[in-house]
mmCIF file of C-alpha atoms in Angstrom:
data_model
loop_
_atom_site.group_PDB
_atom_site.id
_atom_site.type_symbol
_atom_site.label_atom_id
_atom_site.label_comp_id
_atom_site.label_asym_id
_atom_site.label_seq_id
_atom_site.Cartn_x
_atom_site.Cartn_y
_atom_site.Cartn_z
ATOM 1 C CA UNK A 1 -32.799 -43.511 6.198
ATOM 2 C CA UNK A 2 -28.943 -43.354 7.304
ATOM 3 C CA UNK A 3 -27.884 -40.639 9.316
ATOM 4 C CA UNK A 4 -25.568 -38.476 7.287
ATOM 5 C CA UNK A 5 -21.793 -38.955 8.420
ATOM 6 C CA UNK A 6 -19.639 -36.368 9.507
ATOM 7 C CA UNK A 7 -15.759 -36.339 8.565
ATOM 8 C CA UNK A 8 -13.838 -37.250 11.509
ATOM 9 C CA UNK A 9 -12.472 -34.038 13.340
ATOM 10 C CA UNK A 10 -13.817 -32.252 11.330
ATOM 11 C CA UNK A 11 -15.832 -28.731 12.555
ATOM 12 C CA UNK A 12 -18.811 -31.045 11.656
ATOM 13 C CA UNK A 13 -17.757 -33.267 13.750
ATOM 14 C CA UNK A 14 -17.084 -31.236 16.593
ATOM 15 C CA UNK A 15 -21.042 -29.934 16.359
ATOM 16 C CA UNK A 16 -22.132 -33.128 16.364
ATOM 17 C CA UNK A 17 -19.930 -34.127 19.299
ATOM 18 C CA UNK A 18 -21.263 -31.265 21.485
ATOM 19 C CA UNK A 19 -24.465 -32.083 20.519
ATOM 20 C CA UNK A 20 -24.449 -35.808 21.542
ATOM 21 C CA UNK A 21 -23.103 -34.962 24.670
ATOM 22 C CA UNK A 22 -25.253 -31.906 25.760
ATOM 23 C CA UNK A 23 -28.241 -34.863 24.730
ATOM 24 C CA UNK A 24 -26.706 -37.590 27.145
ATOM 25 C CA UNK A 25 -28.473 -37.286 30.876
ATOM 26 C CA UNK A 26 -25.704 -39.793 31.650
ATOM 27 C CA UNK A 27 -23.001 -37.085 31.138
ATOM 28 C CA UNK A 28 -25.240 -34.390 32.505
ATOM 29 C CA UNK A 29 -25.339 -36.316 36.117
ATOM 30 C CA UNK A 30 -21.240 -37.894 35.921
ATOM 31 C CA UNK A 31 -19.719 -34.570 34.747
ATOM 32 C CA UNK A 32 -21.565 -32.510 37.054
ATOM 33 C CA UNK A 33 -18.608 -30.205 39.328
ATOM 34 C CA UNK A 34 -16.782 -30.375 35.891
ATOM 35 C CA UNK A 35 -15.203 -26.565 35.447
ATOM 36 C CA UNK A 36 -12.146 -27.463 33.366
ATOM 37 C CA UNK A 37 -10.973 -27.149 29.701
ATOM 38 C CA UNK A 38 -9.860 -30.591 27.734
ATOM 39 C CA UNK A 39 -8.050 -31.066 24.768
ATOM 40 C CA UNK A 40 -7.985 -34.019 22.537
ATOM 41 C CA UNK A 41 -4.612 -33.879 20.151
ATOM 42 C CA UNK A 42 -5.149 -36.062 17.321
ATOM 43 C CA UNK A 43 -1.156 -36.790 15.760
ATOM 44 C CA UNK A 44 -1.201 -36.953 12.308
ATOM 45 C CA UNK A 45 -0.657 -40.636 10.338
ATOM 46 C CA UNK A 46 0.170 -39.902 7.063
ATOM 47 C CA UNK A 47 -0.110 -43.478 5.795
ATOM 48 C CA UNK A 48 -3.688 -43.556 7.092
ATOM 49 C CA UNK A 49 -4.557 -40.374 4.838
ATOM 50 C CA UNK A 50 -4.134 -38.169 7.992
ATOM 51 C CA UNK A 51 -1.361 -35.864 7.146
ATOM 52 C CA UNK A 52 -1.414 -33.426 9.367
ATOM 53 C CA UNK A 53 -2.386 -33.281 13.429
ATOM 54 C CA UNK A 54 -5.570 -31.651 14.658
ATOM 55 C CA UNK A 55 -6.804 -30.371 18.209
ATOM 56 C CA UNK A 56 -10.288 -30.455 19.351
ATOM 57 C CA UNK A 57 -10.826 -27.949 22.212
ATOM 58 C CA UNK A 58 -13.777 -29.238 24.823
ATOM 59 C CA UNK A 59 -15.336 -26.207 26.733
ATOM 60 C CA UNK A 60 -17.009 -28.732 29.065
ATOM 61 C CA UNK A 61 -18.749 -27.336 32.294
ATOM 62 C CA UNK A 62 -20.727 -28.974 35.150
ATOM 63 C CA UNK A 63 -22.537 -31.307 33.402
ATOM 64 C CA UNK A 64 -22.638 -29.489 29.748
ATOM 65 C CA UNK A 65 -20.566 -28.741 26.620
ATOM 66 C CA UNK A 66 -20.403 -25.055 26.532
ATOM 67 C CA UNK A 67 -17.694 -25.368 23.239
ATOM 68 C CA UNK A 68 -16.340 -28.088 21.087
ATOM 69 C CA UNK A 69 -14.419 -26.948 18.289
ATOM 70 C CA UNK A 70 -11.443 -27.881 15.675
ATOM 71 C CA UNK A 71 -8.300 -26.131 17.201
ATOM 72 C CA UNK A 72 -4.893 -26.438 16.241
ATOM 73 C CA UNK A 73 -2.704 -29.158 18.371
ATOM 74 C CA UNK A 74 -0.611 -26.416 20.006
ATOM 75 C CA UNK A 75 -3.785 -24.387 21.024
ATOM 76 C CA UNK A 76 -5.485 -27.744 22.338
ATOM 77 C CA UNK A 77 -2.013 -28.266 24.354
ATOM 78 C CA UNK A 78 -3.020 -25.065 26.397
ATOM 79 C CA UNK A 79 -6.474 -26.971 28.030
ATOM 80 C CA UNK A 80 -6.034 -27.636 31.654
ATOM 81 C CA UNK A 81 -6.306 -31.641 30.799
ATOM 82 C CA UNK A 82 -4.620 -32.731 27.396
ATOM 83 C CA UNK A 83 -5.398 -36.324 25.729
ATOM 84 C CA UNK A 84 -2.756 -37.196 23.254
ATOM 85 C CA UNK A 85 -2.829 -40.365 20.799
ATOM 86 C CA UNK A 86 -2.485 -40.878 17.266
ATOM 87 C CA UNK A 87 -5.177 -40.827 15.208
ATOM 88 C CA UNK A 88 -5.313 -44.605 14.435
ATOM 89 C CA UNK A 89 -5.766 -44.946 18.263
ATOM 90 C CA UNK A 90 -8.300 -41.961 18.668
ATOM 91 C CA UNK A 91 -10.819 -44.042 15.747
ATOM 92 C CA UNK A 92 -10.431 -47.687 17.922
ATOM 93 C CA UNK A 93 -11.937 -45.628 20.664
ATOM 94 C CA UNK A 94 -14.583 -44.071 18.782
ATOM 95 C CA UNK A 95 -15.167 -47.263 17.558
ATOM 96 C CA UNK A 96 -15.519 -49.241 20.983
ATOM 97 C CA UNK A 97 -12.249 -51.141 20.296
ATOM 98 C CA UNK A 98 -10.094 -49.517 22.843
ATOM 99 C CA UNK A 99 -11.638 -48.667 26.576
ATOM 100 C CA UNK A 100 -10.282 -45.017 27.197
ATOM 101 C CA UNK A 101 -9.915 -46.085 30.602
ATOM 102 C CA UNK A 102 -7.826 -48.960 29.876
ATOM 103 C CA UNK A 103 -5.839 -46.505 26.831
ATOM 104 C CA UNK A 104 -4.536 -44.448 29.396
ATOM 105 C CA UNK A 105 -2.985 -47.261 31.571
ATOM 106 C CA UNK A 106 -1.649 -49.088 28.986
ATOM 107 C CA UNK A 107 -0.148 -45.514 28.101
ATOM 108 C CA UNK A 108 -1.687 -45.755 24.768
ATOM 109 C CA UNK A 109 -3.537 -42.530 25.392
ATOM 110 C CA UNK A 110 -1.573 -40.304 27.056
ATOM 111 C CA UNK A 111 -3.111 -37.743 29.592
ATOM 112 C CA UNK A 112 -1.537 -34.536 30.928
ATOM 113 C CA UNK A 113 -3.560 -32.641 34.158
ATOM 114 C CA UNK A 114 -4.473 -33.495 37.334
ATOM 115 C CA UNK A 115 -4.737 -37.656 37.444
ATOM 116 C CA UNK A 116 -7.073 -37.412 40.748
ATOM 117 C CA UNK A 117 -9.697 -35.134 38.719
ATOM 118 C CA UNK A 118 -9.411 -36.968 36.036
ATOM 119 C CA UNK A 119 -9.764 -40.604 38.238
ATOM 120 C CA UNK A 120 -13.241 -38.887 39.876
ATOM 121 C CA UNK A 121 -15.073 -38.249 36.592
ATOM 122 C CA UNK A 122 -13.916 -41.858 34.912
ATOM 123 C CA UNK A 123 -17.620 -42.163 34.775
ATOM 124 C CA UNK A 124 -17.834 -38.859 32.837
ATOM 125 C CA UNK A 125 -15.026 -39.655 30.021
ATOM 126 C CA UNK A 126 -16.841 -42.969 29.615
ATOM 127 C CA UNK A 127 -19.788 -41.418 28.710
ATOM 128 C CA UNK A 128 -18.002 -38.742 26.713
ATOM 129 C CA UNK A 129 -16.669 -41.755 25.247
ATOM 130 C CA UNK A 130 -19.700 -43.455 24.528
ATOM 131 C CA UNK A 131 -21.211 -40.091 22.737
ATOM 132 C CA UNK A 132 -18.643 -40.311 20.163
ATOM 133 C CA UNK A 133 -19.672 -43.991 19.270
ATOM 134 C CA UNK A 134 -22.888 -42.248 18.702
ATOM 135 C CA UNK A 135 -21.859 -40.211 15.921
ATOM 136 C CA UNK A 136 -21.762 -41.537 12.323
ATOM 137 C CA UNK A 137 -18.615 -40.956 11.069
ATOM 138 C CA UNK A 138 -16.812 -41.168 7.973
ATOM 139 C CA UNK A 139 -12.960 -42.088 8.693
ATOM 140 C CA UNK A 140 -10.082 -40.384 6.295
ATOM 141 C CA UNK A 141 -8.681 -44.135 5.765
ATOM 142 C CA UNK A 142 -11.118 -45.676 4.304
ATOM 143 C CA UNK A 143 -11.699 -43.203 1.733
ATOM 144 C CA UNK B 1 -0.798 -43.889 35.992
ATOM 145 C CA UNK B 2 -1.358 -45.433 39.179
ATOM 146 C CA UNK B 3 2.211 -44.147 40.620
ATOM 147 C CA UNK B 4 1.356 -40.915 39.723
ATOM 148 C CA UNK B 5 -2.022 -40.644 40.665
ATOM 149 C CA UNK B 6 -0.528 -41.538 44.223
ATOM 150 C CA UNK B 7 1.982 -38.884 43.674
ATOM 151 C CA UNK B 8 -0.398 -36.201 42.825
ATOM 152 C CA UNK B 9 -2.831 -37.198 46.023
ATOM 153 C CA UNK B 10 -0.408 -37.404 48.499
ATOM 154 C CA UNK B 11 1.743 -33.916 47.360
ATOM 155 C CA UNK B 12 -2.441 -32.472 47.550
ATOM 156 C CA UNK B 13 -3.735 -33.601 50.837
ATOM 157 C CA UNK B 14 -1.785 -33.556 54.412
ATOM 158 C CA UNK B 15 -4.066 -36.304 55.504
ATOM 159 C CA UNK B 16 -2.827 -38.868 52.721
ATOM 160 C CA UNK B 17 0.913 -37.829 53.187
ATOM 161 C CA UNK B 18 0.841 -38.970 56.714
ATOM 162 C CA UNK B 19 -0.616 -41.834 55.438
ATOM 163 C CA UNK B 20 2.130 -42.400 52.674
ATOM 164 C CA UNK B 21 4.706 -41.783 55.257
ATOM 165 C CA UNK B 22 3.777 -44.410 57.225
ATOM 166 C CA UNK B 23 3.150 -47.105 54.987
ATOM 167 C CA UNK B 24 5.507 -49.583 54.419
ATOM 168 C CA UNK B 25 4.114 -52.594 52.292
ATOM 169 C CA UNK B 26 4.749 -54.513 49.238
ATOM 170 C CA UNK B 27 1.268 -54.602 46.970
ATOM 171 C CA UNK B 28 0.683 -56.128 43.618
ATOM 172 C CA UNK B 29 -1.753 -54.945 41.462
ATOM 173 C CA UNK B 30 -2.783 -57.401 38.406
ATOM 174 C CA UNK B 31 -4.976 -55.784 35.995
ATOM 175 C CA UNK B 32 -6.396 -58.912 33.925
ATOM 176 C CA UNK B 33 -8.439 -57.006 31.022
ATOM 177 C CA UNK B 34 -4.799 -55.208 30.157
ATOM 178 C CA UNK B 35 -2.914 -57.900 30.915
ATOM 179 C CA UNK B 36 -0.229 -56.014 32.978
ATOM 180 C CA UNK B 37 0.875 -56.320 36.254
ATOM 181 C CA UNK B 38 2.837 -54.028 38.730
ATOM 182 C CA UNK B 39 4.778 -53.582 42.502
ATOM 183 C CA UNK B 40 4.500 -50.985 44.275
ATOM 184 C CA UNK B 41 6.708 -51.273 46.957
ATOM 185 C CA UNK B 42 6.005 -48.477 49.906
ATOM 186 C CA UNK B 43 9.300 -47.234 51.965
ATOM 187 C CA UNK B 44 7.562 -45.158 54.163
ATOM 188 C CA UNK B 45 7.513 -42.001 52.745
ATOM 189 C CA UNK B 46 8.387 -43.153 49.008
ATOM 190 C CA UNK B 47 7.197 -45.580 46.563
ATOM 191 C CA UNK B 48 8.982 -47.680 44.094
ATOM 192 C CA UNK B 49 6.823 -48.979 41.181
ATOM 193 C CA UNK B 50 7.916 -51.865 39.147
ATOM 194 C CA UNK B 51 6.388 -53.755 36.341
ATOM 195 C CA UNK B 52 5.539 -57.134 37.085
ATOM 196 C CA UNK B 53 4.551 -58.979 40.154
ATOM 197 C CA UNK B 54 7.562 -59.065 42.817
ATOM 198 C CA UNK B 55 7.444 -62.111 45.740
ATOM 199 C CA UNK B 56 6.705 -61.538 49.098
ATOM 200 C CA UNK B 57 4.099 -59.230 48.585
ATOM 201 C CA UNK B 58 1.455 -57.563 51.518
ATOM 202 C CA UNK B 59 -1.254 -57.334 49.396
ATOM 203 C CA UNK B 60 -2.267 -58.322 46.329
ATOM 204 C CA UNK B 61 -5.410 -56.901 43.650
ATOM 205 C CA UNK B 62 -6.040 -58.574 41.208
ATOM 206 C CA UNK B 63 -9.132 -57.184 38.954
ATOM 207 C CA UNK B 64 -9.841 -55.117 35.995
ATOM 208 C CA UNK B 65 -9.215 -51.595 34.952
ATOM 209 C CA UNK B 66 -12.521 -50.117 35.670
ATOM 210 C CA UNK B 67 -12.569 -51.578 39.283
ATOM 211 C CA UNK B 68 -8.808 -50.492 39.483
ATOM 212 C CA UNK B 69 -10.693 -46.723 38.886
ATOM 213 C CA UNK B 70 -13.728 -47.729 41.117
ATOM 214 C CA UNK B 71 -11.315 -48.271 44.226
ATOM 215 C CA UNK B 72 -9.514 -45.058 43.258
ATOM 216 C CA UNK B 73 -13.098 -43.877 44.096
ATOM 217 C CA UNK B 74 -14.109 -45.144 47.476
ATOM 218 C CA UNK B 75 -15.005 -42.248 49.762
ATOM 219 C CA UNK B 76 -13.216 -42.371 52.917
ATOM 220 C CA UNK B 77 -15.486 -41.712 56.111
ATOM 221 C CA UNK B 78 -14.640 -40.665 59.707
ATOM 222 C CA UNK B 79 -11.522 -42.592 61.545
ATOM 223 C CA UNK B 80 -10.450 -42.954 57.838
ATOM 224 C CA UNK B 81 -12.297 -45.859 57.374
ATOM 225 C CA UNK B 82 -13.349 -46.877 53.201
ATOM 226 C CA UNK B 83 -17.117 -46.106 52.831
ATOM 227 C CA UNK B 84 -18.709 -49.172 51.392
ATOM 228 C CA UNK B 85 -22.592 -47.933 51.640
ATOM 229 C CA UNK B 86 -22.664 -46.004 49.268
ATOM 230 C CA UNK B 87 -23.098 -46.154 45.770
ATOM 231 C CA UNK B 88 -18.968 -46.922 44.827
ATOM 232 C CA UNK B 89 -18.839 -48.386 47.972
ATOM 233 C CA UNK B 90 -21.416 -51.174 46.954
ATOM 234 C CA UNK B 91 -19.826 -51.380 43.776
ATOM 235 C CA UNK B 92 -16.802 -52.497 45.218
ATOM 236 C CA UNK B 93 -18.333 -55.393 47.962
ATOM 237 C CA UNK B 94 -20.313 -56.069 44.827
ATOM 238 C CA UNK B 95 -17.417 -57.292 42.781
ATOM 239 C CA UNK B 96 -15.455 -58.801 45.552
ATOM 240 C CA UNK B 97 -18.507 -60.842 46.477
ATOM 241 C CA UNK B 98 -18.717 -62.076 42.405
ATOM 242 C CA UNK B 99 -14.854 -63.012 42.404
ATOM 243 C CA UNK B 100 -14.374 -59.778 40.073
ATOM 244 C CA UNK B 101 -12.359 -57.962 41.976
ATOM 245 C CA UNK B 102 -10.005 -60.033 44.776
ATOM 246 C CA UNK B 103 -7.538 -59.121 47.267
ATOM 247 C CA UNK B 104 -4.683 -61.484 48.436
ATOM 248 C CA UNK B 105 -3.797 -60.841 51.522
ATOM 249 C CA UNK B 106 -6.944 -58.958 52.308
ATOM 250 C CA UNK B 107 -7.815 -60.551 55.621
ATOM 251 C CA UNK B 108 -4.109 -60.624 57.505
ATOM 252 C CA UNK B 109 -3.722 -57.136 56.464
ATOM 253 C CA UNK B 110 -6.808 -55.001 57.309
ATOM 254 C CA UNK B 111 -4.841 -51.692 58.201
ATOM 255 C CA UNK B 112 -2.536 -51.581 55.408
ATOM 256 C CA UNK B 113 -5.186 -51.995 52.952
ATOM 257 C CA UNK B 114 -7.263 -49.347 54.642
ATOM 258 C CA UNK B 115 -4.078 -47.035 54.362
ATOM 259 C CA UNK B 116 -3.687 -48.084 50.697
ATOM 260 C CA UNK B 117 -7.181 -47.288 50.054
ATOM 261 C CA UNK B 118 -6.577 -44.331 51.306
ATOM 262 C CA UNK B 119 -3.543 -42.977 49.139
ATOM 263 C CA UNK B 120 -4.928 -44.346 46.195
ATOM 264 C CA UNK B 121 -8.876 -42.589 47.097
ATOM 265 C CA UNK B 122 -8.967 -39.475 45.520
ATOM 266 C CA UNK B 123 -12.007 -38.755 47.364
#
């Protein structure tokens, strides 16, 4: 039987996110010595049936995911590390197209907070990364 | 992203400024998976970064983006010397020795690699 899909950024969504993550011994090990807050600000793309922006707020500490909820964008600009992109960009990485890694040099994804924290748990956004390609989700363009 | 992860580490640590302040050295970095390329030309104290690959560089890298983030990741041991035992480390020998990850220049310029190693290691 399919898994049941969640609506992308959606409170839904954010459960299941935390729970894939806190179920990953990958992340557990790579994001030990993690004590910060991240936010993910998702812009709006009204054309793609996303009219308005969201914020999801990561409560991520060593090794777990104390918190992941649905925020507003301003309130997920307050996190000490803040990933910006437009939503059409946020589902290619959810769906393996775009390497966050490679997102963030091209500029694509754009990342505010301290680079050299960031650069020493690469190993922990991949996997954070990876968690959301876990999650079956139902995408607000292709309604 | 690389300029300013160089920024960020050298503004952090005394022991990478002096570094940064003493380096003088023209280094290309190719990433192939991105296709993009860029100078970073070091002045001794500041860096210029330009898109593209200028002539008459030191140093050249020419790999892909994750290995671009496993360099950033070499530990660096006593005498400030790149640790390649361990786990990174062996990464790193790993993918020169498989042609992933190559270094022009790499042999004529041992201590200005070490010192970019070290400005770029934000370990």
């Amino acid at each position: 039987m399919a898994a049941t899909k969640v609506r992308a950024f959606s409170p839904e969504f954010a459960q299941a996110f935390k729970e894939e993550i806190n179920k990953s011994q990958v992340y557990k090990q790579a994001g030990k010595g993690w004590k910060w807050t991240v936010g993910l600000v998702v812009e709006a793309e009204p054309d793609k049936n996303v009219p308005d922006s969201h914020g999801v707020f990561l409560d991520l500490f060593d090794g777990e995911a104390r918190d992941i909820k649905m925020v507003s964008p301003d309130e997920a600009k307050k996190c000490d590390f803040v990933i910006t992109a437009p939503y059409s960009r946020w589902k290619q990485v959810m769906r393996k197209e775009l390497d966050p890694t490679k997102g963030m040099m091209q500029g694509k994804l754009k990342l505010k907070g301290d680079l050299p924290t960031i650069v020493r748990y690469t190993r922990a956004s991949q996997e954070m990364t990876e968690c959301t390609t876990r999650i079956p989700v139902d995408f607000p363009d292709e309604d | 992203m690389l300029g300013g992860l160089i920024e960020a580490n050298v503004k952090a640590r005394a022991d990478r400024r002096s570094d940064f302040e003493s380096l003088k050295a023209r280094v290309g970095i190719r990433v192939e998976d991105i296709d993009e390329s860029i100078t970073l030309e070091f002045k001794g104290g500041s860096l210029a970064v330009s898109n593209g690959l200028k002539r008459n560089r030191d140093l050249t890298i020419r790999t892909d983006a994750d290995t671009v983030m496993t360099l950033s990741n070499l530990a660096i041991g006593p005498f400030g010397m790149p640790i390649y035992v361990d786990g990174v480390g062996r990464t790193v020998v790993q993918r020169l020795l498989t042609g992933k990850l190559k270094i022009d220049g790499m042999l004529t310029h041992v201590p200005t690699l070490n010192k970019v190693t070290r400005v770029f290691s934000v370990r």
